Amino acid sequence: MLLEIVTPKATLYKGKIHLVRVPGTKGSFAVMKNHAPISSTLEPGQIKVVELDKSEVFFDLAEVGIIEVKKNQVVILSDSITKVE
């Protein structure tokens, strides 16, 4: 599954992943390979990315955002996302 995390200024992450967990407006949820198509709003919180080698990468979502899932491609958009180092 391909994930892109994008702000107006840059693409912060692009790669194949195992899972992404996001802070949905109605609660946290995860997306894995072959997930049904979905578009949802996101609330401020933490995004957790589990890469194919099972390593974890975290991002802070400071403002509302949007996630779109379609045909094993996931795009997360927001004005304010930062990678947790």
Coordinates of N, CA, C and O in Angstrom, one line a residue:
M1 N 0.9 -1.2 0.0 CA 0.0 0.0 0.0 C 0.9 1.2 0.0 O 1.9 1.3 0.7
L2 N 0.6 2.2 -0.8 CA 1.4 3.4 -0.9 C 0.8 4.5 -0.1 O -0.4 4.8 -0.2
L3 N 1.6 5.2 0.7 CA 1.1 6.3 1.5 C 1.9 7.6 1.1 O 3.1 7.6 0.9
E4 N 1.1 8.7 1.0 CA 1.7 10.0 0.8 C 1.1 10.9 1.9 O -0.1 11.0 2.1
I5 N 2.0 11.7 2.6 CA 1.6 12.7 3.6 C 2.1 14.0 3.0 O 3.3 14.2 2.8
V6 N 1.1 14.9 2.8 CA 1.4 16.1 2.0 C 0.9 17.3 2.7 O -0.2 17.3 3.3
T7 N 1.7 18.4 2.7 CA 1.3 19.7 3.1 C 1.4 20.7 1.9 O 2.0 20.2 0.9
P8 N 0.9 21.9 2.0 CA 1.1 22.8 0.8 C 2.5 23.1 0.5 O 2.8 23.4 -0.6
K9 N 3.4 22.9 1.4 CA 4.8 23.2 1.2 C 5.7 22.0 0.8 O 6.7 22.2 0.1
A10 N 5.3 20.8 1.1 CA 6.1 19.7 0.8 C 5.4 18.4 1.0 O 4.4 18.3 1.7
T11 N 6.0 17.3 0.3 CA 5.6 16.0 0.6 C 6.5 15.4 1.7 O 7.7 15.4 1.6
L12 N 5.9 15.2 2.9 CA 6.7 14.8 4.0 C 7.0 13.3 4.1 O 8.0 12.9 4.7
Y13 N 6.1 12.5 3.4 CA 6.4 11.0 3.4 C 5.8 10.5 2.1 O 4.7 10.8 1.8
K14 N 6.5 9.6 1.5 CA 6.0 8.8 0.4 C 6.7 7.5 0.3 O 7.9 7.4 0.3
G15 N 5.9 6.4 0.5 CA 6.5 5.1 0.5 C 5.4 4.0 0.7 O 4.3 4.3 1.0
K16 N 5.9 2.8 0.5 CA 5.0 1.6 0.7 C 5.0 1.3 2.2 O 6.1 1.3 2.8
I17 N 3.9 1.0 2.7 CA 3.7 0.8 4.2 C 2.9 -0.4 4.4 O 2.2 -1.0 3.5
H18 N 2.9 -0.9 5.7 CA 2.0 -2.0 6.2 C 0.7 -1.4 6.7 O -0.4 -2.0 6.4
L19 N 0.8 -0.3 7.5 CA -0.4 0.2 8.2 C -0.2 1.7 8.5 O 0.9 2.1 8.7
V20 N -1.3 2.4 8.5 CA -1.3 3.8 9.0 C -2.4 4.0 9.9 O -3.6 3.5 9.7
R21 N -2.2 4.6 11.1 CA -3.2 4.9 12.1 C -3.4 6.4 12.2 O -2.4 7.1 12.3
V22 N -4.6 6.9 12.1 CA -4.9 8.3 12.0 C -5.9 8.7 13.1 O -6.8 7.9 13.5
P23 N -5.9 10.0 13.5 CA -6.9 10.5 14.4 C -8.1 11.0 13.7 O -8.3 12.2 13.4
G24 N -9.1 10.1 13.4 CA -10.3 10.5 12.7 C -11.2 11.4 13.6 O -11.1 11.4 14.8
T25 N -12.0 12.1 12.9 CA -12.9 13.0 13.6 C -13.8 12.3 14.6 O -14.1 12.8 15.7
K26 N -14.2 11.0 14.3 CA -15.1 10.3 15.2 C -14.3 9.2 15.9 O -14.8 8.2 16.3
G27 N -12.9 9.3 16.0 CA -12.1 8.3 16.6 C -11.0 7.9 15.8 O -11.1 7.9 14.5
S28 N -10.0 7.3 16.4 CA -8.8 6.8 15.7 C -9.1 5.6 14.9 O -9.9 4.8 15.3
F29 N -8.5 5.5 13.7 CA -8.7 4.2 12.9 C -7.5 3.9 12.1 O -6.6 4.8 11.9
A30 N -7.4 2.7 11.7 CA -6.2 2.2 11.0 C -6.6 1.8 9.6 O -7.8 1.4 9.3
V31 N -5.7 1.9 8.6 CA -5.9 1.5 7.3 C -4.8 0.6 6.9 O -3.6 0.8 7.1
M32 N -5.2 -0.6 6.4 CA -4.2 -1.6 5.9 C -4.5 -1.9 4.4 O -5.5 -1.4 3.9
K33 N -3.7 -2.7 3.8 CA -3.8 -3.1 2.4 C -5.2 -3.6 2.2 O -5.8 -4.3 3.0
N34 N -5.8 -3.3 1.0 CA -7.1 -3.7 0.5 C -8.2 -3.1 1.4 O -9.3 -3.6 1.4
H35 N -8.0 -2.0 2.1 CA -9.0 -1.3 2.8 C -10.1 -0.8 1.8 O -9.7 -0.4 0.7
A36 N -11.3 -0.8 2.2 CA -12.4 -0.2 1.4 C -12.1 1.3 1.1 O -11.5 2.0 2.0
P37 N -12.5 1.8 0.0 CA -12.3 3.2 -0.3 C -13.0 4.1 0.8 O -14.1 3.7 1.2
I38 N -12.3 5.1 1.2 CA -12.9 6.0 2.2 C -12.3 7.4 2.1 O -11.1 7.5 1.7
S39 N -13.1 8.4 2.4 CA -12.6 9.8 2.6 C -13.1 10.2 4.0 O -14.2 9.9 4.3
S40 N -12.2 10.8 4.8 CA -12.6 11.2 6.1 C -11.8 12.4 6.6 O -10.7 12.7 6.1
T41 N -12.4 13.2 7.5 CA -11.7 14.3 8.1 C -10.9 13.8 9.3 O -11.2 12.8 9.9
L42 N -9.8 14.5 9.6 CA -8.9 14.1 10.7 C -8.9 15.3 11.7 O -8.9 16.5 11.3
E43 N -8.7 14.9 12.9 CA -8.6 15.9 14.0 C -7.1 16.0 14.4 O -6.3 15.1 14.1
P44 N -6.7 17.1 15.0 CA -5.3 17.1 15.5 C -5.0 15.9 16.4 O -5.8 15.5 17.1
G45 N -3.8 15.4 16.2 CA -3.3 14.3 17.0 C -2.1 13.7 16.3 O -1.4 14.3 15.5
Q46 N -1.9 12.4 16.6 CA -0.7 11.7 16.1 C -1.0 10.7 14.9 O -2.0 10.0 15.0
I47 N -0.2 10.7 13.9 CA -0.3 9.7 12.8 C 0.8 8.7 13.0 O 2.0 9.1 13.2
K48 N 0.5 7.5 13.0 CA 1.4 6.4 13.2 C 1.5 5.6 11.9 O 0.5 5.1 11.4
V49 N 2.8 5.5 11.4 CA 3.0 4.8 10.1 C 3.8 3.5 10.5 O 4.9 3.7 11.1
V50 N 3.4 2.3 10.1 CA 4.1 1.1 10.3 C 4.6 0.7 8.9 O 3.8 0.4 8.0
E51 N 5.9 0.8 8.7 CA 6.5 0.5 7.4 C 6.6 -1.0 7.2 O 6.3 -1.8 8.1
L52 N 7.0 -1.4 6.0 CA 7.0 -2.8 5.6 C 7.9 -3.7 6.5 O 7.6 -4.8 6.8
D53 N 9.0 -3.1 7.0 CA 9.9 -3.8 7.9 C 9.5 -3.7 9.4 O 10.2 -4.1 10.3
K54 N 8.2 -3.2 9.6 CA 7.6 -3.1 10.9 C 8.2 -1.9 11.8 O 7.8 -1.8 12.9
S55 N 9.1 -1.1 11.2 CA 9.5 0.1 11.9 C 8.4 1.1 11.9 O 7.5 1.1 11.1
E56 N 8.4 2.0 13.0 CA 7.3 2.9 13.1 C 7.9 4.3 12.9 O 8.9 4.7 13.4
V57 N 7.1 5.2 12.3 CA 7.3 6.6 12.1 C 6.1 7.3 12.5 O 5.0 6.9 12.2
F58 N 6.3 8.5 13.2 CA 5.2 9.2 13.8 C 5.2 10.6 13.2 O 6.3 11.2 13.0
F59 N 4.0 11.2 13.1 CA 3.8 12.6 12.6 C 2.8 13.2 13.5 O 1.9 12.6 14.0
D60 N 3.0 14.5 13.8 CA 2.0 15.3 14.6 C 1.2 16.1 13.6 O 1.7 16.8 12.8
L61 N -0.1 15.9 13.7 CA -1.1 16.6 13.0 C -1.6 17.8 13.8 O -2.3 17.5 14.8
A62 N -1.2 19.0 13.5 CA -1.5 20.2 14.4 C -2.9 20.8 14.1 O -3.4 21.5 14.9
E63 N -3.4 20.6 12.9 CA -4.7 21.1 12.4 C -5.5 20.0 11.8 O -5.0 18.9 11.6
V64 N -6.7 20.4 11.5 CA -7.6 19.4 10.8 C -7.0 19.0 9.5 O -6.2 19.7 8.9
G65 N -7.3 17.8 9.0 CA -6.8 17.3 7.8 C -7.8 16.4 7.1 O -8.9 16.2 7.6
I66 N -7.4 15.8 6.0 CA -8.2 14.9 5.3 C -7.4 13.6 4.9 O -6.2 13.7 4.6
I67 N -8.0 12.5 4.9 CA -7.4 11.2 4.4 C -8.3 10.7 3.3 O -9.5 10.7 3.4
E68 N -7.7 10.2 2.3 CA -8.4 9.5 1.2 C -7.7 8.2 0.9 O -6.5 8.2 0.8
V69 N -8.5 7.2 0.9 CA -8.0 5.8 0.6 C -8.7 5.3 -0.6 O -10.0 5.3 -0.7
K70 N -7.9 4.8 -1.6 CA -8.5 4.3 -2.8 C -7.5 3.4 -3.5 O -6.4 3.8 -3.8
K71 N -7.9 2.2 -3.8 CA -7.0 1.2 -4.6 C -5.6 1.1 -4.0 O -4.6 1.2 -4.7
N72 N -5.5 0.9 -2.7 CA -4.3 0.7 -2.0 C -3.3 2.0 -2.1 O -2.1 1.8 -2.0
Q73 N -4.0 3.1 -2.3 CA -3.2 4.4 -2.2 C -3.9 5.2 -1.1 O -5.1 5.4 -1.2
V74 N -3.1 5.8 -0.2 CA -3.5 6.6 0.9 C -2.9 7.9 0.8 O -1.7 8.0 0.6
V75 N -3.7 9.0 0.8 CA -3.2 10.4 0.8 C -3.7 11.1 2.1 O -4.9 11.1 2.3
I76 N -2.8 11.7 2.8 CA -3.2 12.5 4.0 C -2.7 13.9 3.7 O -1.6 14.2 3.4
L77 N -3.7 14.8 3.8 CA -3.5 16.2 3.5 C -3.8 17.1 4.7 O -4.8 16.9 5.4
S78 N -2.9 18.1 5.0 CA -3.2 19.1 6.0 C -2.2 20.2 5.9 O -1.1 20.1 5.3
D79 N -2.6 21.4 6.4 CA -1.7 22.5 6.4 C -0.6 22.4 7.4 O 0.5 23.1 7.2
S80 N -0.7 21.6 8.4 CA 0.3 21.5 9.5 C 0.5 20.1 10.0 O -0.2 19.6 10.8
I81 N 1.5 19.5 9.4 CA 2.0 18.2 9.8 C 3.5 18.2 10.0 O 4.2 18.8 9.1
T82 N 4.0 17.7 11.1 CA 5.5 17.6 11.3 C 5.9 16.2 11.7 O 5.1 15.5 12.4
K83 N 7.0 15.8 11.2 CA 7.6 14.5 11.6 C 8.1 14.5 13.0 O 8.8 15.5 13.4
V84 N 7.8 13.5 13.8 CA 8.4 13.4 15.2 C 9.7 12.8 15.1 O 9.9 11.7 14.5
E85 N 10.7 13.4 15.6 CA 12.1 12.9 15.5 C 12.5 12.1 16.7 O 12.0 12.3 17.8

